[in-house]
Coordinates of C-alpha atoms in Angstrom, one line a residue:
X1 CA 19.2 -1.5 -5.5
X2 CA 21.4 -0.7 -2.6
X3 CA 20.0 -1.4 1.1
X4 CA 18.4 1.4 2.9
X5 CA 18.5 0.2 6.6
X6 CA 20.2 -2.0 8.9
X7 CA 17.1 -4.2 9.9
X8 CA 15.9 -7.2 8.1
X9 CA 12.9 -6.8 6.2
X10 CA 10.7 -9.6 5.4
X11 CA 7.3 -9.9 3.3
X12 CA 5.1 -12.5 3.6
X13 CA 2.6 -13.4 0.9
X14 CA -0.3 -15.5 1.8
X15 CA -3.5 -16.4 0.1
X16 CA -6.1 -16.0 2.8
X17 CA -6.7 -14.5 6.2
X18 CA -5.7 -17.0 8.6
X19 CA -2.8 -18.5 6.8
X20 CA -0.5 -16.1 8.2
X21 CA -1.1 -17.2 11.7
X22 CA -1.6 -20.9 11.3
X23 CA 1.5 -21.5 9.1
X24 CA 4.2 -18.5 9.9
X25 CA 2.7 -16.7 12.8
X26 CA 5.7 -17.7 15.1
X27 CA 8.2 -16.7 12.5
X28 CA 6.4 -13.4 12.0
X29 CA 6.2 -12.7 15.7
X30 CA 10.0 -13.5 16.2
X31 CA 11.1 -11.5 13.4
X32 CA 9.1 -8.5 14.7
X33 CA 10.5 -8.9 18.1
X34 CA 13.8 -9.0 16.9
X35 CA 13.5 -5.7 15.3
X36 CA 12.9 -6.7 11.7
X37 CA 10.5 -4.9 9.7
X38 CA 7.8 -7.4 8.9
X39 CA 5.1 -6.9 6.2
X40 CA 2.0 -9.2 5.1
X41 CA 0.2 -9.4 1.8
X42 CA -3.1 -11.2 1.8
X43 CA -4.0 -12.0 -2.0
X44 CA -7.8 -12.4 -1.3
X45 CA -10.6 -10.7 0.7
X46 CA -11.2 -7.2 0.9
X47 CA -11.4 -4.2 3.4
X48 CA -14.8 -4.2 5.1
X49 CA -15.3 -7.8 5.1
X50 CA -15.4 -9.8 8.7
X51 CA -12.2 -11.9 7.7
X52 CA -10.3 -8.6 7.0
X53 CA -11.1 -7.1 10.4
X54 CA -10.1 -10.6 11.9
X55 CA -6.8 -10.4 9.9
X56 CA -6.0 -6.9 11.5
X57 CA -6.4 -8.2 14.8
X58 CA -4.3 -11.3 14.1
X59 CA -1.6 -8.9 12.8
X60 CA -1.5 -7.0 16.0
X61 CA -1.2 -10.1 17.8
X62 CA 1.9 -11.1 15.9
X63 CA 3.3 -7.6 16.8
X64 CA 3.3 -6.5 13.3
X65 CA 3.8 -2.6 12.8
X66 CA 1.7 -2.2 9.7
X67 CA -1.7 -3.4 8.7
X68 CA -1.9 -6.2 6.1
X69 CA -1.8 -5.2 2.4
X70 CA -4.9 -6.5 0.5
X71 CA -4.5 -7.5 -3.0
X72 CA -8.2 -7.7 -3.3
X73 CA -8.8 -10.7 -5.3
X74 CA -11.7 -13.0 -4.5
X75 CA -10.9 -16.4 -2.6
X76 CA -11.6 -19.0 -5.4
X77 CA -14.2 -20.8 -3.2
X78 CA -15.7 -17.6 -1.6
X79 CA -17.1 -15.2 -3.9
X80 CA -18.4 -13.0 -1.4
X81 CA -14.9 -12.4 0.0
X82 CA -14.3 -9.6 -2.6
X83 CA -17.8 -8.7 -4.0
X84 CA -17.6 -8.1 -7.9
X85 CA -13.7 -8.9 -7.9
X86 CA -12.2 -11.6 -10.0
X87 CA -11.3 -14.8 -8.6
X88 CA -7.5 -14.8 -7.5
X89 CA -6.6 -17.9 -9.8
X90 CA -8.6 -16.2 -12.8
X91 CA -7.1 -12.6 -12.8
X92 CA -4.7 -11.8 -15.4
X93 CA -1.3 -12.9 -14.2
X94 CA 0.5 -9.8 -15.4
X95 CA -1.5 -7.5 -13.6
X96 CA -1.0 -9.3 -10.5
X97 CA 2.7 -9.6 -10.8
X98 CA 2.9 -5.7 -11.4
X99 CA 0.7 -5.2 -8.2
X100 CA 3.1 -7.3 -6.2
X101 CA 6.2 -5.8 -7.6
X102 CA 5.0 -2.3 -6.8
X103 CA 5.0 -3.7 -3.0
X104 CA 8.2 -5.2 -3.4
X105 CA 9.8 -2.2 -4.7
X106 CA 8.1 0.2 -2.0
X107 CA 8.9 -2.2 1.0
X108 CA 12.3 -3.5 -0.4
X109 CA 12.1 -6.9 1.6
X110 CA 15.4 -9.0 2.0
X111 CA 13.2 -12.0 2.2
X112 CA 9.9 -13.2 0.8
X113 CA 7.9 -16.1 2.4
X114 CA 5.2 -17.9 0.5
X115 CA 4.0 -21.5 0.3
X116 CA 6.0 -24.3 -1.6
X117 CA 5.0 -25.0 -5.1
X118 CA 2.5 -27.5 -4.1
X119 CA 0.9 -25.0 -1.9
X120 CA 1.6 -27.5 1.0
X121 CA -1.8 -29.5 0.3
X122 CA -2.7 -28.6 -3.1
X123 CA -4.8 -25.8 -2.4
X124 CA -5.1 -23.8 -6.0
X125 CA -4.9 -20.3 -4.2
X126 CA -1.8 -21.4 -2.3
X127 CA -0.2 -22.6 -5.4
X128 CA -1.1 -19.4 -7.3
X129 CA 0.5 -17.3 -4.3
X130 CA 3.7 -19.2 -4.9
X131 CA 3.9 -18.5 -8.6
X132 CA 2.9 -15.0 -7.9
X133 CA 5.5 -14.3 -5.3
X134 CA 8.4 -16.3 -7.4
X135 CA 7.6 -14.2 -10.7
X136 CA 7.3 -10.7 -8.8
X137 CA 10.5 -11.4 -7.0
X138 CA 12.3 -11.8 -10.3
X139 CA 10.5 -8.9 -12.1
X140 CA 11.4 -6.3 -9.1
X141 CA 14.9 -6.5 -9.9
X142 CA 14.6 -5.7 -13.6
X143 CA 15.0 -2.0 -14.2
X144 CA 13.2 -2.2 -17.5
X145 CA 10.1 -3.9 -16.0
X146 CA 7.4 -1.3 -15.2
X147 CA 9.8 1.6 -14.3
X148 CA 6.8 3.5 -13.4
X149 CA 6.3 1.0 -10.3
X150 CA 9.6 2.2 -8.5
X151 CA 13.0 1.6 -8.5
X152 CA 14.2 -1.9 -9.0
X153 CA 14.9 -4.2 -6.0
X154 CA 16.5 -7.4 -5.6
X155 CA 15.0 -9.8 -3.0
X156 CA 17.9 -11.8 -1.7
X157 CA 15.8 -15.0 -0.5
X158 CA 12.7 -16.8 -0.9
X159 CA 11.6 -19.2 2.0
X160 CA 8.8 -21.7 0.9
X161 CA 6.5 -23.1 3.8
X162 CA 6.5 -26.6 4.3
X163 CA 5.7 -29.2 7.1
X164 CA 7.9 -32.0 8.0
X165 CA 6.9 -35.7 6.9
X166 CA 7.3 -36.8 10.7
X167 CA 5.0 -34.1 12.0
X168 CA 2.2 -35.2 9.4
X169 CA 2.5 -38.8 10.5
X170 CA 2.1 -37.9 14.3
X171 CA -1.0 -35.5 13.3
X172 CA -2.7 -37.8 10.7
X173 CA -4.5 -40.2 13.2
X174 CA -6.1 -37.0 14.8
X175 CA -7.3 -35.6 11.6
X176 CA -10.8 -35.8 9.9
X177 CA -11.2 -36.9 6.4
X178 CA -12.3 -33.4 5.4
X179 CA -9.2 -31.9 6.9
X180 CA -7.2 -29.6 4.6
X181 CA -3.9 -30.0 7.0
X182 CA -1.1 -31.2 4.8
X183 CA -1.5 -35.0 3.8
X184 CA 2.1 -35.5 2.8
X185 CA 4.6 -33.3 4.2
X186 CA 8.4 -32.8 3.1
X187 CA 11.2 -35.4 3.9
X188 CA 13.8 -33.9 6.7
X189 CA 16.6 -34.0 4.3
X190 CA 15.0 -31.6 1.9
X191 CA 14.0 -28.9 4.6
X192 CA 16.2 -26.2 4.9
X193 CA 15.2 -24.1 7.9
X194 CA 13.3 -25.2 10.9
X195 CA 12.4 -22.1 13.1
X196 CA 12.0 -22.8 16.9
X197 CA 9.0 -20.5 17.6
X198 CA 8.4 -22.0 21.0
X199 CA 8.6 -18.6 22.8
X200 CA 6.0 -17.1 20.6
X201 CA 3.3 -19.8 20.7
X202 CA 1.3 -17.7 22.9
X203 CA 0.8 -14.7 20.4
X204 CA 0.6 -17.6 17.7
X205 CA -2.5 -19.1 19.2
X206 CA -4.1 -15.7 20.1
X207 CA -3.5 -14.8 16.4
X208 CA -5.1 -17.9 15.1
X209 CA -8.2 -17.3 17.4
X210 CA -8.5 -13.9 16.0
X211 CA -10.1 -15.8 12.8
X212 CA -13.3 -16.8 14.3
X213 CA -15.1 -17.0 11.1
X214 CA -12.6 -19.8 10.0
X215 CA -12.5 -21.4 13.3
X216 CA -16.5 -22.0 13.2
X217 CA -16.3 -23.0 9.5
X218 CA -13.1 -24.9 8.7
X219 CA -12.8 -28.5 9.3
X220 CA -8.9 -27.9 9.4
X221 CA -9.2 -25.3 11.8
X222 CA -11.8 -27.5 14.2
X223 CA -9.1 -30.3 13.6
X224 CA -6.5 -27.9 15.0
X225 CA -8.3 -26.7 18.0
X226 CA -9.2 -30.5 18.8
X227 CA -5.6 -31.8 18.6
X228 CA -4.4 -33.4 21.9
X229 CA -2.1 -31.1 23.8
X230 CA 1.1 -33.0 22.5
X231 CA 0.3 -32.9 19.0
X232 CA -0.9 -29.2 19.1
X233 CA 2.3 -28.2 20.9
X234 CA 4.2 -30.1 18.0
X235 CA 2.1 -28.4 15.4
X236 CA 2.7 -24.9 16.9
X237 CA 6.4 -24.8 18.3
X238 CA 8.1 -25.2 15.0
X239 CA 7.8 -23.8 11.4
X240 CA 9.7 -25.2 8.4
X241 CA 10.7 -23.8 5.2
X242 CA 12.6 -24.6 1.8
X243 CA 14.8 -21.9 1.0
X244 CA 16.0 -20.4 -2.3
X245 CA 18.7 -17.9 -2.7
X246 CA 18.5 -15.3 -5.5
X247 CA 21.9 -13.6 -4.8
X248 CA 25.0 -15.3 -3.4
X249 CA 24.7 -15.8 0.1
X250 CA 21.1 -14.9 0.4
X251 CA 19.4 -13.7 3.5
X252 CA 18.9 -15.6 6.9
X253 CA 15.3 -15.9 7.9
X254 CA 16.0 -15.8 11.5

């Protein structure tokens, strides 16, 4: 389980195309610019779909060196996201853990980033992604677990996406009832890391705009696009996380 390079390696585990840009785009771009190896796993949608193409375009805007890895499950609310595939939240969990462990052992990330345990706002696919990432990070380090999937790898730290309650309070007056943007948020005292991504907001906005299908469909994305400039800047310029170290000292996100 020894390290193999001097650069930080981070793996972002997201449920859907657009989540990576909306919630972690600045962090991803900042890491990539610093020379870190940044990888993305997207749990739903498949190659050949419109939203996969949009995801690839967004990843380029975030300066990722490799294309997103697609686990190939169906979005729980959009069966056509992966025709014939099982819904992400209904597929056998052990199968999913093994699939992600294989990527963890191959990519050897020091850091894994995903949603908090509530999926930020209760989306079942987000909650499931959190459970999957946590279970796979634990399993990847156990030599007896599927040795056929590669040498064991110990992730150093897990980071869970959240949003401060103060930010939610400022955004709420501008959100529609149909919006899925977070409705509660996390108290500042519980937030472990706030990443200033102000210098990456340009590529973050361009990445979000790559998701044209979701921009046209989603009430949340429409709310984001319609935010007044001060509130939109507030939403864009920082990204907040909870931190859980899996080894003493862990690994710094930025």
